[in-house]
């Protein structure tokens, strides 16, 4: 073997070692990623899309011009990426107590806006549709899948019922409810330390008002309101052991007691009715005899 051949082998060896070490670092990072528990149903945010810039992409790309993605579409993708990660960052801390609508509606509005621009079929500069190049070029359809997951979440939360049109703000009904909720919770906080019977007595009107407001609201409520009421009811009845007829139980009791009395009312009324009939049957004769008697008496007197 020539000395040059030995050189080559050595260089190969070194390259292999380097590759191995790099690879090892990579896997250790990956396994660190995997420790995070994946929540079912939700997409894993692809850290490479969000964290890394597009540098590796442009280094890798070696396709001819006409298969290449335009800078315009890359720009749209970058905006989408930013807004997606912002929205997710807002959502996760808003999971408990649920405030996903009230805290993150503007983030969803922005994300929707960015997605609309990608998915619309309007042409960008250069007569190119980013929908085709970003969303329809592969079977993964990452942008589409990521967005529809967020859309599902938004729809499942009924957030539209808390938010004014065009994502301007929280609507009046919800704001009003939240104000009342704050009052009730403040009352709970105030009397929490002492005797719970005190709490039950003093916060009763506030709690009752909140319940009435809740049942007077529209049938479909966003998850923020629904969860707040649920938690307040649990606090009231489980944690503080206060018993109070909820808004719904009063009519229930009224109706059921009415039902209970129905047979009695029925028998009573039929009894009275038959008595009346009897009287009617007997009356004419008596009347006759009575009136004749009167006549006789009249004549006599
Ligand atoms: C989407 O397109 C409209 C009109 O072309 C533009 O005003 C808006 O800023 C764009 N939004 C994003 C997120 O690029
Ligand atoms: C875009 O396409 C239209 C016709 O579809 C053509 O008239 C126009 O010149 C094209 N513009 C560019 C920048 O290629
Ligand atoms: C909601 O509240 C705002 C300001 O408090 C008021 O201007 C607006 O008229 C209200 N809208 C409705 C539908 O009550
Ligand atoms: C109620 O609202 C006030 C002011 O908006 C706030 O300081 C307070 O912490 C709230 N109370 C609760 C229990 O959320
Ligand atoms: C605490 O509650 C009990 C009934 O559970 C009551 O008899 C007692 O008077 C209360 N104590 C105070 C200091 O309010
Ligand atoms: C209310 O809370 C209970 C207990 O935390 C939970 O199981 C239930 O799903 C909640 N209901 C709603 C409508 O969120
Ligand atoms: C609530 O009442 C139940 C039984 O009525 C009792 O077992 C429980 O300890 C009470 N909890 C509190 C916080 O007073």
Short mmCIF file of N, CA and C in Angstrom, two decimals, residues 1 3 11 25-26 42 81 101 147 152 157 159 169 183 199 215 224 230 269 272 276 298:
data_model
loop_
_atom_site.label_atom_id
_atom_site.label_comp_id
_atom_site.label_asym_id
_atom_site.label_seq_id
_atom_site.Cartn_x
_atom_site.Cartn_y
_atom_site.Cartn_z
N UNK A 1 0.84 -1.19 0.00
CA UNK A 1 0.00 0.00 0.00
C UNK A 1 0.88 1.26 0.00
N UNK A 3 1.89 5.16 0.86
CA UNK A 3 1.67 6.02 2.06
C UNK A 3 0.43 6.89 1.90
N UNK A 11 -7.65 9.78 7.39
CA UNK A 11 -8.61 10.89 7.29
C UNK A 11 -10.04 10.36 7.43
N UNK A 25 -24.29 13.43 20.25
CA UNK A 25 -24.90 14.65 20.82
C UNK A 25 -26.34 14.78 20.36
N UNK A 26 -26.53 14.51 19.09
CA UNK A 26 -27.87 14.63 18.53
C UNK A 26 -28.85 13.73 19.24
N UNK A 42 -52.85 16.33 20.67
CA UNK A 42 -52.21 17.58 20.32
C UNK A 42 -50.93 17.29 19.56
N UNK A 81 -44.98 30.53 11.62
CA UNK A 81 -44.20 29.83 12.65
C UNK A 81 -44.14 30.65 13.93
N UNK A 101 -59.67 31.08 26.26
CA UNK A 101 -60.34 32.02 25.37
C UNK A 101 -59.97 33.45 25.73
N UNK A 147 -52.27 23.70 12.01
CA UNK A 147 -53.33 24.70 12.18
C UNK A 147 -54.66 24.06 12.51
N UNK A 152 -59.38 23.08 15.94
CA UNK A 152 -60.23 22.15 16.70
C UNK A 152 -60.32 22.57 18.16
N UNK A 157 -63.53 24.60 22.53
CA UNK A 157 -63.63 25.48 23.69
C UNK A 157 -64.79 26.45 23.58
N UNK A 159 -64.88 29.15 22.12
CA UNK A 159 -64.35 30.48 22.42
C UNK A 159 -65.09 31.59 21.70
N UNK A 169 -62.14 41.69 21.36
CA UNK A 169 -62.04 41.63 22.81
C UNK A 169 -63.03 40.64 23.40
N UNK A 183 -66.33 38.86 42.55
CA UNK A 183 -66.99 39.23 43.81
C UNK A 183 -67.19 38.00 44.70
N UNK A 199 -69.11 31.69 56.31
CA UNK A 199 -68.93 31.85 54.86
C UNK A 199 -70.22 31.55 54.12
N UNK A 215 -77.19 30.75 34.79
CA UNK A 215 -78.27 30.03 34.10
C UNK A 215 -79.07 30.95 33.19
N UNK A 224 -64.13 28.91 29.40
CA UNK A 224 -63.67 29.72 30.53
C UNK A 224 -64.79 29.93 31.54
N UNK A 230 -68.16 25.78 37.25
CA UNK A 230 -67.96 24.43 37.76
C UNK A 230 -67.08 24.45 39.01
N UNK A 269 -111.25 16.85 44.00
CA UNK A 269 -112.11 17.55 43.05
C UNK A 269 -113.24 16.64 42.56
N UNK A 272 -115.82 16.46 45.30
CA UNK A 272 -116.62 17.68 45.36
C UNK A 272 -117.60 17.72 44.20
N UNK A 276 -121.65 17.85 44.29
CA UNK A 276 -122.43 18.90 43.63
C UNK A 276 -123.54 18.27 42.81
N UNK A 298 -147.58 30.88 53.20
CA UNK A 298 -147.97 32.23 52.79
C UNK A 298 -149.50 32.40 52.86
#
